[in-house]
Amino acid sequence: MKDKYILEMQNIVKEFPGVKALDNVNFKVKAGEIHALVGENGAGKSTLMKVLSGVHPKGSYEGKIIIEGKEQSYSDIKESEEAGVGIIYQELALVKEMNICENIFLGNEFQKMGIINWNKAMSKTQELLKRVGLDDKPNAKIMNLGIGKQQLVEIAKALSKNIKILILDEPTAALNEDDSENLLEIIRELKKQGISCIYISHKLKEVKAIADTITILRDGKTIETFENEENTSMDRVITGMVGREMGQLFPREEHTPGDVVLDVKDWNVYNPELPDKKAIDNISFKARKGEILGIAGLMGAGRTELMMSLIGAYGINKSGEICIEGQKLSIKGPKAAIENGLCYLSEDRKKTGLVLDMDIKQNTTLASLDKISSIFGINENEEIRVSNDYVKALKTKTPSIEQKVKNLSGGNQQKVVIAKWLMAEPKVLVLDEPTRGIDVGAKYEIYNIMNQLVAKGVSIIMISSELPEILGMSDRILVMHEGKFTAELDYKEADQEKVMYYATGGNLNN
Ligand SMILES: Nc1ncnc2c1ncn2[C@@H]1O[C@H](COP(=O)(O)OP(=O)(O)OP(=O)(O)O)[C@@H](O)[C@H]1O
Ligand SMILES: [Mg+2]
């Protein structure tokens, strides 16, 4: 029997000024399947889904969208929802101050003439929460839920609209292993209920685990669509994505660590929201010139809090000592940290990493203005030159360095943050989840640049939840659990099991 397609997108063309984001894309999804959409940063995945969901309305693209045999042309998201399409964006969009029920039903069917039937909405919410495996109360506030649960609320919200096609754009980028696994399970469950799912992810292990079918996009074009069978290799996917074979994923180099540059002693920090609770519990460690120090741990272990507290951006009642190159410092905030050679690349690029309304070159040089300025002000030629260099080195996809950062794809925004801190060339560079949302090819380029910096004597501290990355790039690994270090491992003796053992609380001394 011929496969039944619930969705056909035919010859889709979508252009932005200077960018052909989609160049004649064909994409078909079978009824009740989980269809993974993969491709490099800027390949056009999110744009294709925004066309499908009416974010880019009719008239702003060319081509046809057919759902269950019927041609669609929506003016907005509402109309796509009526056709059965639900989308969960790369960045979550819930209102944190409101509760679950309000988030699900604001602007929805129970709202007639401005009045919401809350009783009906509450019991419907209960039902929806059950479907996504959440046992929280409908009146629980969003801000009190972890990010994994928020993701499930987004799905519940989509389900409230009777959708047939659920689009998830990098849903697990910020989730820990357990929450990711749980999410995949829910998606499988929804599939059993007949919902088709389009799944975008840079985590190929997940793609392998969950997809029935895989479509690869490259440079706005469909490269191929194939079934994900037992023996389908992810090498095929990688080759299709980056357009060449990738021999290895981690360019490990032997480093010879030099003098201690950062020395932290007896560092204690309390949680500003729970002042009785220690966020960082008597931590001491050293980072050397010319090494990559990996910090592993589960979400909530305190890795980000540790680094943020060192640059003066987190915590109360701090005690302990920070020395940089033997100088004892008292760092009052991020600016002072940068002046002392300690830079921190945040895991949350939107909040602290980028100015979205500024262009690539302004963002790139933001932390290094002194490097390109003289008494006459900023040397614009120099600003243009270095920004172009980083765009080339990291293969940032953009029509020019004058492009506003908000117009870049998620992964390409991340590359701009990275360029900003690489350019600052600090003594100690802390990278917090540097390759989140970054495609495999670009990851490799970032690792190469890390190696170059280390060769120049920079000390890199890398926080990452991706164990392969920690194991593949670090010289030395510290494992954190509940605000303490539970192990220090040389990369040669470290493996996945060992790190996980300590990350879940195993002890240094046994
Ligand atoms: N609003 C916009 N204005 C200008 N250009 C845009 C806009 N939205 C997307 N683009 C460009 O379209 C191209 C495709 O972007 P898209 O966001 O679809 O990529 P993606 O495959 O989702 O990448 P990622 O994996 O990094 O999220 C990129 O070159 C991007 O800069
Ligand atoms: Mg995207």
Tab-separated table of C-alpha atoms and ligand atoms in Angstrom, residues 14-17 19-22 38-50 56 90 169-170 200 202 217 220 349 397-399 403-404 406-413 437-439, ligand 1:
chain	number	residue	atom	x	y	z
A	14	LYS	CA	11.792	31.600	1.381
A	15	GLU	CA	14.089	34.579	1.124
A	16	PHE	CA	15.268	37.168	3.618
A	17	PRO	CA	17.285	40.198	2.553
A	19	VAL	CA	19.688	35.144	2.333
A	20	LYS	CA	17.897	32.386	0.465
A	21	ALA	CA	16.921	30.472	3.579
A	22	LEU	CA	14.853	27.841	1.735
A	38	VAL	CA	18.498	17.717	10.717
A	39	GLY	CA	21.086	20.045	9.241
A	40	GLU	CA	23.835	22.489	10.052
A	41	ASN	CA	23.242	25.802	11.813
A	42	GLY	CA	21.472	28.053	9.371
A	43	ALA	CA	20.442	25.188	7.075
A	44	GLY	CA	16.840	26.378	7.208
A	45	LYS	CA	15.183	23.979	9.680
A	46	SER	CA	13.502	26.571	11.879
A	47	THR	CA	12.515	28.656	8.869
A	48	LEU	CA	10.832	25.681	7.196
A	49	MET	CA	8.861	25.038	10.366
A	50	LYS	CA	7.919	28.706	10.652
A	56	HIS	CA	5.870	33.294	7.957
A	90	GLN	CA	13.625	26.716	19.949
A	169	ASP	CA	12.521	22.619	17.552
A	170	GLU	CA	15.514	21.436	19.589
A	200	ILE	CA	14.634	19.011	15.109
A	202	HIS	CA	21.576	18.466	16.849
A	217	LEU	CA	18.687	19.971	4.903
A	220	GLY	CA	18.252	25.588	2.311
A	349	ARG	CA	23.187	33.642	25.461
A	397	LYS	CA	26.174	31.750	8.278
A	398	THR	CA	25.226	35.342	7.489
A	399	PRO	CA	25.013	37.666	4.491
A	403	GLN	CA	23.474	41.540	10.032
A	404	LYS	CA	21.601	42.022	13.305
A	406	LYS	CA	18.432	38.561	16.119
A	407	ASN	CA	18.163	37.556	12.440
A	408	LEU	CA	20.658	34.724	12.776
A	409	SER	CA	19.703	31.109	13.362
A	410	GLY	CA	20.021	29.822	16.935
A	411	GLY	CA	23.341	28.097	16.401
A	412	ASN	CA	24.832	31.032	14.542
A	413	GLN	CA	23.958	33.343	17.430
A	437	GLY	CA	22.656	24.105	19.706
A	438	ILE	CA	25.774	23.965	17.547
A	439	ASP	CA	26.014	21.522	14.645
B	1	LIG	N1	14.090	36.881	10.390
B	1	LIG	C1	15.168	36.656	9.643
B	1	LIG	N2	15.781	37.663	8.978
B	1	LIG	C2	16.879	37.432	8.225
B	1	LIG	N3	17.437	36.223	8.057
B	1	LIG	C3	16.881	35.181	8.707
B	1	LIG	C4	15.728	35.340	9.542
B	1	LIG	N4	15.381	34.129	10.047
B	1	LIG	C5	16.297	33.255	9.575
B	1	LIG	N5	17.196	33.879	8.755
B	1	LIG	C6	18.324	33.247	8.044
B	1	LIG	O1	17.852	32.091	7.381
B	1	LIG	C7	18.813	31.053	7.429
B	1	LIG	C8	18.182	29.803	8.013
B	1	LIG	O2	17.943	30.014	9.389
B	1	LIG	P1	17.212	28.954	10.319
B	1	LIG	O3	16.923	29.646	11.593
B	1	LIG	O4	16.094	28.336	9.577
B	1	LIG	O5	18.366	27.858	10.532
B	1	LIG	P2	18.339	26.499	11.372
B	1	LIG	O6	18.539	25.371	10.418
B	1	LIG	O7	17.151	26.459	12.240
B	1	LIG	O8	19.685	26.638	12.218
B	1	LIG	P3	20.028	26.316	13.796
B	1	LIG	O9	20.414	24.875	13.861
B	1	LIG	O10	21.235	27.177	14.051
B	1	LIG	O11	18.861	26.679	14.620
B	1	LIG	C9	19.985	31.587	8.239
B	1	LIG	O12	20.970	32.055	7.347
B	1	LIG	C10	19.371	32.731	9.015
B	1	LIG	O13	20.308	33.716	9.326
